[in-house]
Short mmCIF file of C-alpha atoms and ligand atoms in Angstrom, two decimals:
data_model
loop_
_atom_site.label_atom_id
_atom_site.label_comp_id
_atom_site.label_asym_id
_atom_site.label_seq_id
_atom_site.Cartn_x
_atom_site.Cartn_y
_atom_site.Cartn_z
CA MET A 1 -0.14 0.10 0.06
CA ASN A 2 0.84 3.49 -0.44
CA LYS A 3 0.46 6.84 0.91
CA ARG A 4 -0.79 8.52 -2.12
CA ARG A 5 -3.09 11.06 -2.39
CA GLU A 6 -6.02 11.90 -4.74
CA LEU A 7 -5.62 15.66 -6.44
CA PRO A 8 -8.45 15.69 -9.10
CA GLU A 9 -8.15 19.25 -9.34
CA SER A 10 -4.24 19.57 -10.03
CA PRO A 11 -4.00 21.12 -13.68
CA TYR A 12 -0.30 19.41 -13.83
CA LEU A 13 -1.66 15.93 -13.24
CA ALA A 14 -4.67 16.29 -15.62
CA ALA A 15 -2.26 17.57 -18.25
CA ALA A 16 -0.23 14.66 -17.98
CA SER A 17 -2.90 12.03 -17.89
CA GLY A 18 -4.59 13.16 -20.98
CA ARG A 19 -7.53 15.11 -19.19
CA LYS A 20 -8.56 18.70 -19.80
CA PRO A 21 -6.84 21.00 -17.12
CA SER A 22 -8.34 24.08 -15.74
CA ARG A 23 -5.45 25.87 -17.08
CA VAL A 24 -1.97 25.21 -18.78
CA PRO A 25 0.13 23.93 -15.89
CA VAL A 26 3.74 25.16 -15.54
CA TRP A 27 6.86 24.01 -13.92
CA PHE A 28 10.59 24.26 -14.41
CA MET A 29 13.21 21.89 -14.40
CA ARG A 30 15.66 22.80 -11.89
CA GLN A 31 13.28 25.36 -10.07
CA ALA A 32 14.89 24.56 -7.00
CA GLY A 33 18.19 25.48 -6.62
CA ARG A 34 20.76 27.76 -7.97
CA SER A 35 18.93 30.50 -9.47
CA LEU A 36 17.31 31.45 -5.70
CA PRO A 37 19.21 33.17 -3.21
CA GLU A 38 17.20 31.17 -0.32
CA TYR A 39 19.00 28.11 -1.69
CA ARG A 40 22.25 29.88 -2.05
CA ALA A 41 21.71 30.77 1.48
CA LEU A 42 21.15 27.32 2.79
CA ARG A 43 23.76 25.72 0.55
CA ALA A 44 26.66 28.07 2.08
CA GLN A 45 26.11 26.05 5.00
CA ASN A 46 25.67 22.55 3.84
CA THR A 47 27.21 20.60 0.85
CA MET A 48 24.95 19.36 -1.87
CA MET A 49 25.75 15.84 -0.41
CA GLN A 50 24.52 17.09 3.05
CA ALA A 51 21.64 18.74 1.63
CA CYS A 52 20.51 15.19 -0.37
CA PHE A 53 20.72 13.13 2.43
CA ASP A 54 18.76 15.58 5.21
CA ALA A 55 15.32 15.12 5.29
CA GLU A 56 14.42 18.61 6.74
CA LEU A 57 16.62 20.19 3.98
CA ILE A 58 15.36 18.20 1.06
CA THR A 59 11.97 19.31 2.36
CA GLU A 60 12.91 23.05 2.69
CA ILE A 61 14.76 23.41 -0.57
CA THR A 62 11.99 21.62 -2.38
CA LEU A 63 9.46 23.83 -1.08
CA GLN A 64 11.37 27.26 -1.99
CA PRO A 65 10.32 27.54 -5.59
CA ILE A 66 6.46 26.71 -4.59
CA ARG A 67 6.47 29.63 -2.15
CA ARG A 68 8.07 31.80 -4.42
CA HIS A 69 6.65 31.07 -8.12
CA LYS A 70 3.25 29.32 -7.34
CA VAL A 71 4.25 26.41 -10.12
CA ASP A 72 2.09 23.71 -10.71
CA ALA A 73 4.12 20.98 -9.17
CA ALA A 74 7.17 20.44 -7.30
CA ILE A 75 9.93 18.54 -7.88
CA LEU A 76 11.64 16.54 -5.05
CA PHE A 77 15.24 18.24 -4.29
CA SER A 78 17.95 15.56 -5.14
CA ASP A 79 20.23 14.71 -7.76
CA ILE A 80 20.42 11.83 -10.49
CA VAL A 81 23.78 10.36 -8.57
CA VAL A 82 22.07 10.18 -4.99
CA PRO A 83 21.23 6.68 -5.46
CA LEU A 84 24.67 5.76 -6.49
CA ARG A 85 26.41 7.31 -3.69
CA ALA A 86 23.54 5.80 -1.18
CA SER A 87 24.30 2.20 -2.62
CA GLY A 88 28.21 2.60 -2.00
CA VAL A 89 29.61 4.66 -5.18
CA ALA A 90 32.18 6.93 -4.02
CA LEU A 91 31.54 10.40 -5.38
CA ASP A 92 30.71 13.87 -5.13
CA ILE A 93 28.88 16.67 -6.63
CA VAL A 94 31.65 19.49 -6.89
CA PRO A 95 30.53 23.17 -6.99
CA ASP A 96 30.25 24.39 -10.41
CA VAL A 97 31.32 21.19 -11.78
CA GLY A 98 28.48 18.36 -10.77
CA PRO A 99 28.74 14.75 -10.13
CA VAL A 100 32.57 13.72 -10.02
CA ILE A 101 33.44 9.48 -9.60
CA GLU A 102 36.43 8.65 -7.53
CA HIS A 103 36.98 5.37 -9.64
CA PRO A 104 35.12 5.47 -12.79
CA ILE A 105 33.77 2.09 -14.20
CA ARG A 106 35.47 1.13 -17.09
CA THR A 107 35.79 -2.68 -16.90
CA ALA A 108 33.75 -5.59 -16.46
CA GLY A 109 35.39 -5.76 -12.94
CA ASP A 110 34.41 -2.44 -12.32
CA VAL A 111 30.82 -3.21 -12.94
CA ALA A 112 30.77 -6.30 -10.59
CA THR A 113 31.34 -3.62 -7.63
CA LEU A 114 28.21 -1.71 -8.13
CA LYS A 115 25.46 -3.12 -5.36
CA PRO A 116 21.99 -2.80 -5.54
CA LEU A 117 20.35 -0.03 -3.65
CA GLU A 118 18.84 -0.73 -0.57
CA PRO A 119 15.79 1.33 0.49
CA GLN A 120 16.82 2.14 3.91
CA GLN A 121 19.98 3.77 2.51
CA VAL A 122 17.63 6.41 0.85
CA ALA A 123 15.56 6.67 4.13
CA PRO A 124 15.91 10.41 4.45
CA VAL A 125 14.65 11.08 0.73
CA ALA A 126 11.57 9.03 1.94
CA GLU A 127 11.22 10.84 5.03
CA ALA A 128 11.36 14.22 2.98
CA ILE A 129 8.62 12.96 0.39
CA GLY A 130 6.36 12.29 3.79
CA MET A 131 6.89 15.68 5.04
CA LEU A 132 6.34 17.38 1.41
CA ILE A 133 3.23 15.67 1.01
CA ASN A 134 1.63 17.08 4.02
CA GLU A 135 3.12 20.58 3.35
CA LEU A 136 2.02 20.63 -0.28
CA GLY A 137 -1.48 20.85 -0.11
CA ASP A 138 -3.10 20.33 -3.66
CA VAL A 139 0.31 20.88 -5.42
CA PRO A 140 1.58 17.36 -6.57
CA LEU A 141 5.03 16.18 -5.94
CA ILE A 142 7.43 15.02 -8.84
CA GLY A 143 9.80 12.46 -8.00
CA PHE A 144 12.90 11.48 -10.67
CA ALA A 145 16.01 9.50 -11.22
CA GLY A 146 18.41 9.42 -14.17
CA ALA A 147 18.10 7.30 -16.83
CA PRO A 148 20.64 4.15 -17.15
CA PHE A 149 22.37 5.91 -20.19
CA THR A 150 23.11 9.33 -18.25
CA LEU A 151 24.11 7.67 -15.28
CA ALA A 152 26.33 5.34 -16.95
CA SER A 153 27.61 8.62 -18.76
CA TYR A 154 29.17 9.97 -15.51
CA LEU A 155 30.21 6.66 -13.94
CA VAL A 156 32.39 5.78 -16.98
CA GLU A 157 33.07 9.24 -17.81
CA GLY A 158 34.05 10.26 -14.07
CA GLY A 159 32.17 13.20 -14.45
CA PRO A 160 30.21 15.66 -16.63
CA SER A 161 31.37 14.97 -20.50
CA ARG A 162 31.23 16.79 -23.91
CA ASN A 163 31.49 14.17 -26.30
CA HIS A 164 30.76 11.20 -23.74
CA GLU A 165 33.38 9.15 -25.62
CA ARG A 166 34.55 6.74 -23.29
CA THR A 167 31.15 5.73 -22.87
CA LYS A 168 29.94 5.44 -26.14
CA ALA A 169 33.16 3.44 -26.85
CA MET A 170 32.60 0.83 -24.11
CA MET A 171 28.71 1.16 -25.16
CA LEU A 172 30.09 0.13 -29.11
CA GLY A 173 33.25 -1.88 -28.34
CA ASP A 174 32.45 -3.89 -25.15
CA THR A 175 28.98 -4.79 -25.59
CA ASP A 176 28.58 -7.28 -22.67
CA THR A 177 30.19 -4.83 -20.12
CA TRP A 178 27.78 -2.26 -21.21
CA HIS A 179 24.53 -4.45 -20.93
CA ALA A 180 26.01 -5.69 -17.57
CA LEU A 181 26.41 -1.86 -16.34
CA MET A 182 23.24 -0.73 -17.82
CA THR A 183 21.38 -3.48 -16.28
CA ALA A 184 22.91 -2.80 -12.62
CA LEU A 185 21.91 0.65 -13.19
CA THR A 186 18.25 -0.04 -14.50
CA ASP A 187 17.83 -1.72 -11.30
CA VAL A 188 19.09 1.37 -9.12
CA THR A 189 17.15 3.39 -11.01
CA ILE A 190 13.91 1.10 -10.62
CA ALA A 191 14.60 0.65 -6.56
CA PHE A 192 15.16 4.96 -5.88
CA LEU A 193 11.73 5.15 -8.15
CA GLN A 194 9.95 2.43 -6.32
CA MET A 195 10.85 3.67 -3.02
CA GLN A 196 9.61 7.44 -4.20
CA VAL A 197 6.59 5.78 -5.26
CA GLU A 198 5.96 3.94 -2.31
CA ALA A 199 6.58 7.03 -0.17
CA GLY A 200 3.97 8.98 -2.03
CA VAL A 201 5.02 10.94 -4.98
CA ASP A 202 2.08 12.06 -7.14
CA ALA A 203 4.38 11.86 -10.65
CA ILE A 204 7.90 10.37 -11.87
CA GLN A 205 10.13 12.01 -14.74
CA VAL A 206 13.05 10.12 -15.77
CA PHE A 207 16.05 12.04 -16.63
CA ASP A 208 17.77 10.91 -19.81
CA SER A 209 19.73 14.26 -20.38
CA TRP A 210 22.41 13.04 -22.42
CA ALA A 211 20.86 10.50 -24.66
CA GLY A 212 20.71 13.16 -27.53
CA THR A 213 24.44 12.36 -28.26
CA LEU A 214 23.20 8.98 -29.42
CA SER A 215 21.98 7.94 -33.42
CA LEU A 216 18.58 6.57 -33.37
CA ALA A 217 19.61 3.01 -34.26
CA ASP A 218 22.49 3.17 -31.41
CA TYR A 219 19.49 4.29 -28.65
CA ARG A 220 17.51 1.55 -29.81
CA THR A 221 20.14 -1.04 -29.57
CA TYR A 222 21.95 -0.19 -26.28
CA VAL A 223 19.61 1.91 -24.44
CA LEU A 224 15.93 1.34 -25.38
CA PRO A 225 15.56 -2.12 -24.00
CA HIS A 226 16.58 -0.83 -20.41
CA SER A 227 14.89 2.51 -20.39
CA THR A 228 11.90 0.50 -21.21
CA ARG A 229 12.03 -1.84 -18.46
CA VAL A 230 12.68 1.22 -16.03
CA PHE A 231 8.88 2.67 -16.90
CA ALA A 232 7.39 -0.87 -16.99
CA ALA A 233 8.66 -1.63 -13.67
CA LEU A 234 7.05 1.63 -12.34
CA ALA A 235 3.67 1.51 -14.43
CA SER A 236 1.76 -0.85 -11.96
CA ALA A 237 1.72 2.57 -9.31
CA GLY A 238 -0.43 4.32 -12.17
CA VAL A 239 1.37 7.82 -11.40
CA PRO A 240 2.05 9.99 -14.67
CA MET A 241 5.58 8.74 -15.96
CA THR A 242 7.66 11.63 -17.87
CA HIS A 243 10.54 10.77 -20.14
CA PHE A 244 13.05 13.61 -20.81
CA GLY A 245 16.30 14.30 -22.78
CA VAL A 246 18.14 17.13 -24.60
CA GLY A 247 18.70 17.24 -27.81
CA THR A 248 16.26 14.37 -28.75
CA ALA A 249 14.67 15.37 -32.07
CA GLU A 250 15.20 12.24 -33.62
CA LEU A 251 14.64 10.20 -30.64
CA LEU A 252 11.12 11.31 -29.39
CA GLY A 253 9.19 8.67 -30.93
CA ALA A 254 11.75 5.54 -29.32
CA MET A 255 11.91 7.69 -26.07
CA SER A 256 7.65 7.88 -26.20
CA GLN A 257 7.80 4.00 -26.71
CA ALA A 258 9.65 3.43 -23.71
CA ALA A 259 7.36 5.08 -21.61
CA SER A 260 4.15 4.31 -23.17
CA GLY A 261 1.82 0.90 -23.42
CA HIS A 262 2.43 0.39 -19.72
CA GLY A 263 -0.90 1.33 -18.47
CA ALA A 264 0.28 4.40 -16.97
CA PRO A 265 -0.09 7.88 -18.54
CA ALA A 266 2.76 8.58 -20.48
CA MET A 267 4.70 12.53 -20.98
CA VAL A 268 7.57 13.27 -23.13
CA GLY A 269 9.86 16.17 -22.50
CA VAL A 270 10.40 18.46 -25.67
CA ASP A 271 13.69 20.76 -25.81
CA TRP A 272 13.79 23.91 -27.37
CA ARG A 273 15.14 22.53 -31.21
CA THR A 274 11.99 20.74 -31.99
CA ALA A 275 8.43 22.42 -32.24
CA LEU A 276 5.69 21.20 -29.75
CA PRO A 277 3.37 20.57 -32.83
CA ASP A 278 6.20 18.21 -34.64
CA ALA A 279 7.06 16.65 -31.33
CA ALA A 280 3.02 15.67 -31.54
CA THR A 281 3.68 13.79 -34.63
CA ARG A 282 6.67 11.72 -33.43
CA VAL A 283 5.45 10.51 -30.12
CA VAL A 284 3.34 7.48 -29.76
CA ALA A 285 -0.54 8.47 -29.85
CA GLY A 286 -1.81 9.39 -26.42
CA THR A 287 1.67 10.65 -25.12
CA ALA A 288 1.49 14.19 -23.49
CA LEU A 289 3.94 16.68 -24.16
CA GLN A 290 6.26 18.95 -21.45
CA GLY A 291 8.33 22.06 -22.65
CA ASN A 292 10.23 23.63 -24.57
CA LEU A 293 11.40 27.34 -23.79
CA ASP A 294 14.75 27.78 -24.16
CA PRO A 295 16.23 28.54 -20.99
CA VAL A 296 18.75 30.98 -22.19
CA VAL A 297 15.34 33.21 -23.34
CA LEU A 298 14.68 34.01 -19.54
CA LEU A 299 18.15 36.08 -19.76
CA ALA A 300 16.89 38.06 -22.94
CA GLY A 301 14.73 40.74 -21.27
CA TRP A 302 11.02 40.90 -20.69
CA PRO A 303 9.53 41.47 -24.06
CA VAL A 304 11.47 38.56 -25.46
CA VAL A 305 10.55 36.32 -22.68
CA GLU A 306 6.70 37.14 -23.36
CA ARG A 307 6.30 36.73 -26.91
CA ALA A 308 8.48 33.40 -26.61
CA VAL A 309 6.10 32.14 -23.81
CA ARG A 310 3.17 33.02 -25.79
CA THR A 311 4.50 31.27 -28.71
CA VAL A 312 5.16 28.01 -26.66
CA VAL A 313 1.27 28.20 -25.06
CA GLU A 314 0.27 28.59 -28.53
CA ASP A 315 2.60 25.92 -29.67
CA GLY A 316 1.16 23.74 -26.99
CA ARG A 317 -2.51 23.93 -28.02
CA ARG A 318 -1.45 23.32 -31.86
CA ALA A 319 0.01 20.11 -30.40
CA ILE A 320 -3.12 18.88 -28.66
CA ASP A 321 -4.71 19.62 -32.04
CA ALA A 322 -2.15 17.43 -33.60
CA GLY A 323 -2.77 14.40 -31.34
CA ALA A 324 -0.61 15.17 -28.14
CA ALA A 325 -2.56 13.93 -25.13
CA GLY A 326 -1.75 17.52 -23.22
CA HIS A 327 1.02 20.03 -22.68
CA VAL A 328 2.54 20.85 -19.60
CA PHE A 329 4.75 24.22 -19.64
CA ASN A 330 8.75 23.95 -19.16
CA LEU A 331 11.83 24.98 -20.37
CA GLY A 332 13.43 22.87 -22.69
CA HIS A 333 16.34 22.01 -20.10
CA GLY A 334 17.04 23.26 -16.70
CA VAL A 335 17.10 27.05 -15.12
CA LEU A 336 20.18 28.39 -15.67
CA PRO A 337 21.73 29.96 -12.36
CA ALA A 338 21.82 33.28 -13.68
CA THR A 339 18.10 33.13 -14.24
CA ASP A 340 16.43 36.31 -12.42
CA PRO A 341 13.96 34.43 -10.23
CA GLU A 342 11.55 37.18 -10.61
CA ILE A 343 11.31 36.70 -14.33
CA ILE A 344 10.36 32.88 -13.37
CA THR A 345 7.43 34.37 -11.29
CA LYS A 346 6.63 36.42 -13.93
CA VAL A 347 6.58 33.59 -16.53
CA VAL A 348 4.19 31.67 -14.54
CA GLU A 349 1.76 34.61 -14.29
CA LEU A 350 1.78 34.73 -17.91
CA VAL A 351 1.14 31.23 -18.68
CA HIS A 352 -1.71 31.32 -16.08
CA SER A 353 -3.38 34.11 -17.58
CA LEU A 354 -3.11 32.74 -21.31
O1 1CP V 1 24.63 24.06 -5.29
C1 1CP V 1 25.17 23.20 -5.92
O2 1CP V 1 26.00 23.66 -6.28
C2 1CP V 1 24.69 22.13 -6.79
C3 1CP V 1 23.77 22.21 -8.20
C4 1CP V 1 23.08 21.38 -8.33
C5 1CP V 1 21.94 21.02 -7.78
C6 1CP V 1 20.94 22.00 -7.45
C7 1CP V 1 23.31 19.75 -8.70
C8 1CP V 1 24.62 19.55 -9.33
N1 1CP V 1 22.23 19.29 -8.86
C9 1CP V 1 21.21 19.58 -8.29
C10 1CP V 1 19.39 19.16 -8.12
C11 1CP V 1 18.89 18.43 -8.91
N2 1CP V 1 19.71 17.91 -10.35
C12 1CP V 1 17.46 18.61 -9.33
C13 1CP V 1 16.62 19.29 -8.32
C14 1CP V 1 16.42 20.59 -8.55
C15 1CP V 1 15.13 20.81 -9.40
O3 1CP V 1 15.21 20.53 -10.22
O4 1CP V 1 14.30 21.79 -8.89
C16 1CP V 1 17.54 17.44 -10.34
C17 1CP V 1 16.30 17.09 -11.00
C18 1CP V 1 18.74 17.09 -10.89
C19 1CP V 1 18.77 16.15 -11.73
C20 1CP V 1 20.37 16.54 -12.70
N3 1CP V 1 21.69 16.61 -11.74
C21 1CP V 1 20.42 15.94 -13.92
C22 1CP V 1 19.24 15.87 -14.72
C23 1CP V 1 18.41 17.13 -15.22
C24 1CP V 1 19.36 18.13 -16.12
O5 1CP V 1 19.34 19.28 -15.81
O6 1CP V 1 19.80 17.71 -17.14
C25 1CP V 1 21.63 16.05 -14.12
C26 1CP V 1 22.27 15.44 -15.53
C27 1CP V 1 22.45 16.19 -13.11
C28 1CP V 1 24.06 15.96 -12.82
C29 1CP V 1 24.16 17.13 -12.21
N4 1CP V 1 24.08 17.53 -11.00
C30 1CP V 1 24.60 18.97 -10.89
C31 1CP V 1 25.07 19.47 -12.03
C32 1CP V 1 25.59 20.76 -11.94
C33 1CP V 1 24.86 18.48 -12.73
C34 1CP V 1 24.97 18.52 -14.27
C35 1CP V 1 26.61 18.32 -14.65
C36 1CP V 1 27.04 18.15 -15.86
O7 1CP V 1 27.00 19.26 -16.73
O8 1CP V 1 27.39 17.25 -16.38
#
């Protein structure tokens, strides 16, 4: 049994589930975090990893953008590498860099050192979810995890990377090790998401941020079966499931296939390179779309922002006319640290007024 709430009025849950929302829902990837002075103040006293394993801090940082921007969904404050760290991988999140892995995973022997995630290793995250669903009222809480490919890219490269070259070299040149790594990471992702669903999150999003580095053929061969297993394992919860990546114009069909057909509502995240009505023709019928304002637009001054926001909302309506099950307004990728939080608040007000 889980503790899931019924939120029939939530515009986010309606749009993500193919029902008609009372208004266009809006939230922002990376809405919690570095664009907010109240976040920077908390982080000045705690490392990222301390924050990610402290239920009170997770709760407070998750709520900060809800109080400020009145968005239609909260996203759990955590990171895609949290379940890896919890299951015993030596890693840190380094300021202004991102995840750094102490011993990169490059051989079959390295893969064999990876251990399954036990739910009690992420107990503070479960505790925070329990506190959040009490605090959030009728705002839904989105849980998340990294998709196996994007997790693999950090483990194999040892940190952030531009070309993902060691990752792709293993994938293409040592396929047995690759599939063993992807299988282990798929298990970790499923365990992390199952814990979140049991703790009460109202929706989940799987971040395959760097999948866009792959050709469609390679994505289908080396990634799709593993990502499909993630969604298939989570579907029985019945919560909307979103699959997101950047630079995925050619992969939208395959990524929606991974998330669809398991019996739970499916949504695909679209970046700014693909117009929403075009994305609607690429995804599996019955899929909702999320996106797709270029995050850089938020740095270009209000007149530019206003025009671009109106275009995305209109494109969302045209996407629904073209067959999309719904539209959730978001950015095409995360909020950039330099973004003025007041612009974000104004975007929320504008989307809600349209
Ligand atoms: O305060 C700091 O210095 C840490 C900055 C930071 C924050 C606030 C990192 C390091 N992670 C996070 C939180 C985070 N990460 C959230 C919750 C906040 C929110 O969304 O409101 C989420 C959903 C993530 C997910 C995440 N982490 C992704 C997928 C989403 C995306 O943006 O593509 C990825 C790729 C990461 C890795 C990561 N963690 C942190 C950084 C800077 C990065 C990216 C590094 C890189 O460029 O490869």
